[in-house]
């Protein structure tokens, strides 16, 4: 008999009932160090007092009003994002997938309104992940995500990760945009080098294309800048955001320049919940914390420390791990042992990591991780590595 919850997830045998900072409590009382943060969602950790306060205060005042009316919390969050980024305007969604939907629509509408309705194609990259909607799976294009769900939304051209010549060759009179994650998350923590991001910006400028960055996983302070592309000293035309921006409350956003957004006039797009008072009150509190030099300096300092210790872990366990990759607190351990075995052994040692493609485990801890938490992370990952090494030896 089918379970009452549609069985689309392979769930670990864990049920968490409480969270505080970087720690989760299992129903049986065990405390787990959370190096996954809900896959880069809990940017300020669990039950951060500022977020609990913002949500509670808003919940007492007003939960929801339609976007038929003005929403001051939404205005405030949009103003903050415009002040802090390349963007001139923001649309709020509830998830990364919805941000992908709008990014695609916005790019196509831009060219339609420019009198070039044939320019609908978006160039994307192998190994990418942009969500599970029809546009999201077509954008990623992998068999794993698309098989059985045809006919796929047309208009996506896929090139190999890192293949700039492939990008240039894929451009035609029908091309509208290039869409890319500055660091592939689900694809295995694969950073796009700064020079490549800059080159993609140049390619877009030379060919009159829009550049869409998907910062759903790598944005909101995760790499030690508010948004990852800032390291490369370039800006997109459109950017997809979600996950960390809500700190655990479902919230996403599409940020855009005035020109890129010019087709999105009244009535062209909408959302019942997107930008509602609860989500935006929390989003404002998240940004007030993350978008400060002191907070981002802290992320960089802790990231340096964690990375240095992980390099040592990899060197000590060459049968289990191959390398450390990533940026800031978006780190990956490329494994030699099966990554799912490493994640499962982590559960035995009360540390949460997240598997990704390319046999990688992801470390995406709360950005509020403390130095004591980092010390605990290493103790638990070390035990995990020894356990996996033992399993390999006895196999
Ligand atoms: C880069 C990227 N884009 C889009 C998404 C989809 O976001 P959501 O699951 O919130 O719909 C994800 C989710 O993991 C992601 O990592």
Coordinates of C-alpha atoms and ligand atoms in Angstrom, one line a residue:
X1 CA 0.0 0.0 0.0
X2 CA 1.3 3.4 -0.9
X3 CA 2.4 5.4 2.2
X4 CA 0.2 8.3 3.2
X5 CA 3.2 10.6 2.4
X6 CA 4.0 10.2 -1.3
X7 CA 7.2 8.2 -1.3
X8 CA 9.4 10.4 -3.4
X9 CA 12.2 10.8 -0.7
X10 CA 14.8 8.3 0.5
X11 CA 14.7 9.3 4.1
X12 CA 17.4 8.6 6.7
X13 CA 16.1 6.8 9.8
X14 CA 16.2 10.0 11.8
X15 CA 13.4 12.2 13.2
X16 CA 14.5 15.6 14.6
X17 CA 12.3 17.2 17.1
X18 CA 14.2 20.3 18.2
X19 CA 17.0 22.5 16.9
X20 CA 19.3 25.1 18.5
X21 CA 22.2 26.8 16.7
X22 CA 24.1 24.1 14.8
X23 CA 22.5 21.3 16.8
X24 CA 19.6 19.0 16.2
X25 CA 17.9 16.8 18.8
X26 CA 16.6 13.4 17.6
X27 CA 13.4 12.0 19.0
X28 CA 15.5 9.5 21.1
X29 CA 17.4 12.4 22.7
X30 CA 20.7 12.1 20.7
X31 CA 22.2 15.5 19.7
X32 CA 23.5 15.7 16.1
X33 CA 25.8 18.4 14.7
X34 CA 24.0 19.8 11.7
X35 CA 26.5 20.4 8.9
X36 CA 23.7 20.3 6.3
X37 CA 21.4 23.1 7.6
X38 CA 18.5 21.8 5.7
X39 CA 20.7 21.9 2.5
X40 CA 21.9 25.5 3.0
X41 CA 18.6 26.8 4.4
X42 CA 19.2 27.5 8.1
X43 CA 21.7 30.3 7.5
X44 CA 21.4 31.5 11.1
X45 CA 21.1 28.0 12.5
X46 CA 18.1 26.6 14.3
X47 CA 15.8 28.8 16.5
X48 CA 17.9 31.9 16.1
X49 CA 16.4 34.4 18.6
X50 CA 16.2 37.2 16.0
X51 CA 14.3 35.0 13.6
X52 CA 12.0 33.6 16.3
X53 CA 11.3 37.1 17.4
X54 CA 10.6 38.5 13.9
X55 CA 8.3 35.6 13.1
X56 CA 6.5 35.7 16.4
X57 CA 6.0 39.5 16.3
X58 CA 4.7 39.3 12.7
X59 CA 2.5 36.3 13.6
X60 CA 0.8 38.3 16.3
X61 CA 0.2 41.2 13.9
X62 CA -0.8 39.8 10.5
X63 CA 0.0 36.4 8.8
X64 CA -1.1 36.9 5.3
X65 CA -2.6 39.4 2.9
X66 CA -2.9 39.1 -0.8
X67 CA -0.5 40.8 -3.2
X68 CA -3.6 42.7 -4.2
X69 CA -2.5 45.1 -1.4
X70 CA 0.7 46.8 -0.3
X71 CA 2.8 44.7 2.0
X72 CA 5.3 46.8 4.0
X73 CA 7.5 43.9 5.0
X74 CA 7.9 43.0 1.3
X75 CA 8.7 46.5 0.4
X76 CA 11.3 46.7 3.2
X77 CA 13.0 43.4 2.1
X78 CA 13.0 44.5 -1.5
X79 CA 14.6 47.8 -0.6
X80 CA 17.3 46.1 1.4
X81 CA 18.1 43.7 -1.5
X82 CA 18.2 46.5 -4.0
X83 CA 20.5 48.5 -1.7
X84 CA 22.8 45.6 -1.2
X85 CA 23.1 44.2 -4.7
X86 CA 23.2 44.9 -8.5
X87 CA 19.4 44.6 -8.6
X88 CA 16.9 47.4 -9.3
X89 CA 13.9 45.3 -8.6
X90 CA 12.8 42.1 -6.8
X91 CA 9.9 39.6 -7.0
X92 CA 9.3 37.3 -4.1
X93 CA 8.6 33.6 -4.4
X94 CA 8.4 30.7 -2.0
X95 CA 11.2 28.5 -3.3
X96 CA 14.1 28.2 -5.6
X97 CA 12.0 26.3 -8.2
X98 CA 9.6 29.2 -8.4
X99 CA 12.6 31.6 -8.8
X100 CA 13.7 29.5 -11.7
X101 CA 10.3 29.7 -13.3
X102 CA 10.2 33.5 -13.2
X103 CA 13.9 33.8 -14.3
X104 CA 13.0 31.9 -17.5
X105 CA 9.8 33.8 -18.1
X106 CA 11.5 37.1 -17.5
X107 CA 14.3 36.4 -20.0
X108 CA 11.8 35.3 -22.6
X109 CA 9.5 38.2 -22.1
X110 CA 12.4 40.7 -22.3
X111 CA 13.2 39.5 -25.8
X112 CA 9.6 39.3 -26.8
X113 CA 9.1 42.9 -25.9
X114 CA 12.3 43.8 -27.7
X115 CA 10.6 42.5 -30.9
X116 CA 12.7 39.3 -30.9
X117 CA 10.2 36.7 -29.9
X118 CA 12.4 33.9 -31.5
X119 CA 15.0 34.4 -28.8
X120 CA 13.7 31.9 -26.3
X121 CA 16.7 29.5 -25.7
X122 CA 18.6 29.4 -22.5
X123 CA 22.0 27.8 -22.3
X124 CA 22.5 25.7 -19.2
X125 CA 25.2 23.4 -17.9
X126 CA 25.6 19.6 -17.3
X127 CA 25.4 18.8 -13.7
X128 CA 23.3 21.8 -12.9
X129 CA 20.2 21.9 -10.7
X130 CA 17.5 24.5 -10.9
X131 CA 14.6 22.9 -9.2
X132 CA 11.9 20.3 -9.9
X133 CA 9.3 22.2 -12.0
X134 CA 8.9 21.6 -15.7
X135 CA 11.2 24.5 -16.4
X136 CA 13.7 23.4 -13.7
X137 CA 14.1 19.9 -14.9
X138 CA 14.3 20.9 -18.5
X139 CA 16.9 23.5 -17.6
X140 CA 19.0 20.8 -15.8
X141 CA 18.3 18.3 -18.6
X142 CA 19.8 15.2 -16.9
X143 CA 18.1 11.9 -17.6
X144 CA 17.8 11.3 -13.9
X145 CA 15.6 14.4 -13.5
X146 CA 13.7 14.3 -16.8
X147 CA 13.0 10.6 -17.5
X148 CA 9.3 9.9 -17.7
X149 CA 8.3 13.5 -17.4
X150 CA 8.1 14.4 -21.1
X151 CA 7.3 16.3 -23.1
X152 CA 9.9 18.6 -21.7
X153 CA 9.6 22.3 -21.8
X154 CA 11.6 23.2 -24.9
X155 CA 14.2 25.9 -25.2
X156 CA 17.1 24.7 -23.2
X157 CA 20.5 24.0 -24.7
X158 CA 23.0 22.1 -22.5
X159 CA 26.7 22.4 -22.6
X160 CA 29.5 20.7 -20.6
X161 CA 30.4 22.3 -17.3
X162 CA 33.3 24.7 -17.8
X163 CA 33.2 24.5 -21.6
X164 CA 33.2 28.2 -22.7
X165 CA 33.8 27.2 -26.3
X166 CA 30.7 25.0 -26.1
X167 CA 28.8 28.1 -24.8
X168 CA 30.0 30.2 -27.7
X169 CA 29.1 27.5 -30.2
X170 CA 25.7 27.0 -28.7
X171 CA 24.7 30.7 -29.2
X172 CA 22.3 31.2 -32.1
X173 CA 19.8 33.8 -33.3
X174 CA 17.4 32.0 -30.9
X175 CA 19.4 32.4 -27.7
X176 CA 18.1 34.6 -24.9
X177 CA 20.2 33.8 -21.9
X178 CA 22.8 31.8 -20.1
X179 CA 21.8 30.3 -16.7
X180 CA 24.4 29.1 -14.3
X181 CA 25.1 28.3 -10.6
X182 CA 28.3 30.1 -9.5
X183 CA 28.9 27.0 -7.5
X184 CA 27.1 23.8 -8.5
X185 CA 25.5 22.4 -5.3
X186 CA 23.6 19.2 -6.2
X187 CA 26.2 18.7 -8.9
X188 CA 28.9 18.1 -6.3
X189 CA 30.2 21.5 -5.0
X190 CA 31.7 22.5 -8.3
X191 CA 32.8 26.2 -8.3
X192 CA 32.8 28.1 -11.6
X193 CA 36.2 29.9 -11.5
X194 CA 36.0 33.7 -11.3
X195 CA 37.6 34.1 -14.7
X196 CA 34.9 31.9 -16.2
X197 CA 32.1 33.9 -14.6
X198 CA 33.6 37.0 -16.0
X199 CA 34.0 35.4 -19.4
X200 CA 30.3 34.4 -19.4
X201 CA 29.4 38.0 -18.5
X202 CA 31.5 39.2 -21.5
X203 CA 30.0 36.6 -23.8
X204 CA 26.5 37.8 -22.8
X205 CA 27.5 41.4 -23.4
X206 CA 29.1 40.6 -26.7
X207 CA 26.0 38.7 -27.9
X208 CA 23.2 40.8 -26.3
X209 CA 22.2 37.9 -24.0
X210 CA 21.0 38.0 -20.4
X211 CA 23.0 36.3 -17.7
X212 CA 21.0 34.5 -15.1
X213 CA 22.8 33.4 -12.0
X214 CA 21.2 30.7 -9.7
X215 CA 22.4 31.6 -6.2
X216 CA 19.7 29.6 -4.5
X217 CA 22.3 27.4 -2.7
X218 CA 25.4 29.5 -2.8
X219 CA 23.9 32.9 -2.0
X220 CA 23.0 34.8 1.2
X221 CA 26.5 34.8 2.9
X222 CA 27.3 31.2 2.3
X223 CA 30.6 31.9 0.5
X224 CA 31.6 34.8 2.7
X225 CA 30.2 37.5 0.4
X226 CA 26.5 38.3 0.5
X227 CA 26.3 36.7 -3.0
X228 CA 28.9 34.4 -4.5
X229 CA 29.3 36.3 -7.8
X230 CA 30.7 39.2 -5.8
X231 CA 34.0 37.3 -5.5
X232 CA 34.3 37.4 -9.3
X233 CA 33.7 41.2 -9.6
X234 CA 30.8 40.9 -12.0
X235 CA 27.1 41.1 -11.9
X236 CA 24.2 39.2 -13.6
X237 CA 21.1 40.6 -15.2
X238 CA 18.8 38.2 -13.3
X239 CA 19.5 36.2 -10.1
X240 CA 17.6 33.4 -8.5
X241 CA 17.6 33.3 -4.7
X242 CA 15.9 31.1 -2.1
X243 CA 17.0 28.8 0.8
X244 CA 19.1 31.0 3.1
X245 CA 17.1 34.2 2.5
X246 CA 14.3 32.8 4.6
X247 CA 16.5 31.0 7.2
X248 CA 14.0 28.2 7.3
X249 CA 10.9 30.0 6.4
X250 CA 9.9 29.2 2.7
X251 CA 11.0 32.3 0.9
X252 CA 12.7 32.9 -2.5
X253 CA 13.3 35.9 -4.7
X254 CA 14.2 36.9 -8.2
X255 CA 16.5 39.9 -8.4
X256 CA 16.9 41.8 -11.7
X257 CA 18.1 44.9 -13.4
X258 CA 15.5 47.4 -14.5
X259 CA 16.3 46.5 -18.2
X260 CA 16.0 42.7 -17.7
X261 CA 12.8 43.1 -15.8
X262 CA 11.2 45.5 -18.2
X263 CA 8.8 43.0 -19.7
X264 CA 7.3 42.0 -16.3
X265 CA 4.5 44.5 -16.2
X266 CA 1.3 44.3 -14.1
X267 CA -0.5 41.1 -14.7
X268 CA 2.4 39.1 -16.2
X269 CA 3.3 37.2 -13.1
X270 CA 2.1 36.6 -9.6
X271 CA 2.0 34.4 -6.5
X272 CA -0.5 33.9 -3.7
X273 CA 2.1 33.5 -0.9
X274 CA 5.2 35.0 -2.5
X275 CA 6.4 38.0 -0.4
X276 CA 3.8 37.5 2.3
X277 CA 4.3 39.4 5.7
X278 CA 5.6 36.4 7.6
X279 CA 8.2 35.4 5.1
X280 CA 9.4 38.9 4.5
X281 CA 9.6 39.8 8.2
X282 CA 11.9 36.8 8.6
X283 CA 13.8 37.6 5.4
X284 CA 14.5 41.2 6.7
X285 CA 15.8 39.7 10.0
X286 CA 18.1 37.3 8.1
X287 CA 19.5 40.1 5.9
X288 CA 20.0 42.4 8.9
X289 CA 22.3 39.8 10.3
X290 CA 24.0 38.3 7.3
X291 CA 24.6 41.5 5.3
X292 CA 27.1 43.1 7.7
X293 CA 30.9 43.1 7.3
X294 CA 31.4 41.6 10.7
X295 CA 29.1 38.7 10.0
X296 CA 30.7 38.0 6.6
X297 CA 34.2 38.3 8.1
X298 CA 33.2 35.7 10.6
X299 CA 32.0 33.4 7.8
X300 CA 35.3 33.8 6.1
X301 CA 37.3 33.2 9.2
X302 CA 35.4 30.1 10.2
X303 CA 35.4 28.8 6.6
X304 CA 39.2 29.1 6.6
X305 CA 39.5 27.2 9.9
X306 CA 37.1 24.5 8.8
X307 CA 38.7 24.1 5.4
X308 CA 42.2 23.8 6.9
X309 CA 41.0 21.1 9.3
X310 CA 39.2 19.3 6.5
X311 CA 42.4 19.3 4.4
X312 CA 44.0 17.5 7.4
X313 CA 41.2 15.0 7.6
X314 CA 41.5 14.2 3.8
X315 CA 45.3 13.8 4.1
X316 CA 44.8 11.4 7.1
X317 CA 42.2 9.3 5.3
X318 CA 43.2 8.9 1.7
X319 CA 41.2 5.7 1.3
X320 CA 38.0 7.5 2.2
X321 CA 38.5 11.0 0.8
X322 CA 40.1 12.5 -2.3
X323 CA 39.9 16.3 -1.9
X324 CA 38.2 19.3 -0.3
X325 CA 36.4 21.7 -2.7
X326 CA 34.1 24.7 -2.6
X327 CA 34.1 28.1 -1.2
X328 CA 33.3 29.7 2.2
X329 CA 30.9 27.5 4.2
X330 CA 29.8 25.7 1.0
X331 CA 32.3 22.8 1.1
X332 CA 32.4 19.4 -0.5
X333 CA 34.5 16.4 0.4
X334 CA 35.0 14.3 -2.8
X335 CA 35.0 10.7 -1.5
X336 CA 36.8 7.6 -2.7
X337 CA 34.4 5.4 -0.6
X338 CA 30.8 5.6 -1.6
X339 CA 29.5 9.0 -0.4
X340 CA 26.3 7.5 0.8
X341 CA 28.3 5.2 3.1
X342 CA 30.1 8.2 4.5
X343 CA 26.9 10.1 5.1
X344 CA 25.4 7.0 6.8
X345 CA 28.5 6.5 9.0
X346 CA 28.1 10.2 9.9
X347 CA 24.7 9.5 11.3
X348 CA 26.2 6.8 13.5
X349 CA 28.6 9.5 14.8
X350 CA 25.9 12.1 15.2
X351 CA 27.0 14.4 12.4
X352 CA 24.8 15.4 9.5
X353 CA 26.2 15.9 6.0
X354 CA 24.5 15.9 2.6
X355 CA 25.3 13.7 -0.4
X356 CA 25.7 15.3 -3.8
X357 CA 26.6 14.1 -7.3
X358 CA 30.2 13.2 -8.3
X359 CA 30.5 11.1 -5.1
X360 CA 30.7 14.2 -2.9
X361 CA 29.4 14.9 0.6
X362 CA 28.4 18.5 1.2
X363 CA 29.1 20.5 4.3
X364 CA 26.7 23.5 4.4
X365 CA 26.6 24.3 8.1
X366 CA 24.7 27.2 9.6
X367 CA 26.8 30.4 9.0
X368 CA 26.6 30.9 12.8
X369 CA 28.7 27.8 13.4
X370 CA 31.1 28.4 16.4
X371 CA 34.7 27.4 16.7
X372 CA 33.6 24.8 19.3
X373 CA 31.2 23.5 16.7
X374 CA 34.1 23.2 14.2
X375 CA 36.1 21.3 16.7
X376 CA 33.2 19.0 17.3
X377 CA 32.7 18.6 13.5
X378 CA 36.3 17.4 13.2
X379 CA 36.0 14.9 16.0
X380 CA 32.8 13.5 14.5
X381 CA 34.1 13.4 10.9
X382 CA 37.3 11.8 12.1
X383 CA 35.3 9.0 13.8
X384 CA 33.2 8.7 10.7
X385 CA 36.2 8.4 8.4
X386 CA 37.7 5.7 10.7
X387 CA 34.4 3.8 10.6
X388 CA 34.3 3.9 6.8
X389 CA 37.9 2.9 6.6
X390 CA 37.1 -0.1 8.8
X391 CA 34.2 -1.0 6.6
X392 CA 36.4 -0.7 3.5
X393 CA 39.0 -3.0 5.1
X394 CA 36.5 -5.7 6.0
X395 CA 34.7 -5.6 2.7
Ligands
LIG1 C1 21.0 25.8 -7.2 C2 19.5 25.5 -6.9 N1 18.6 26.0 -7.7 C3 17.3 25.7 -7.4 C4 16.9 24.8 -6.4 C5 15.5 24.5 -6.1 O1 15.1 25.1 -4.9 P1 13.8 24.6 -4.1 O2 14.1 23.2 -3.7 O3 13.6 25.6 -3.0 O4 12.6 24.7 -5.1 C6 17.9 24.3 -5.6 C7 17.6 23.4 -4.5 O5 18.4 22.6 -4.0 C8 19.3 24.6 -5.9 O6 20.2 24.1 -5.1

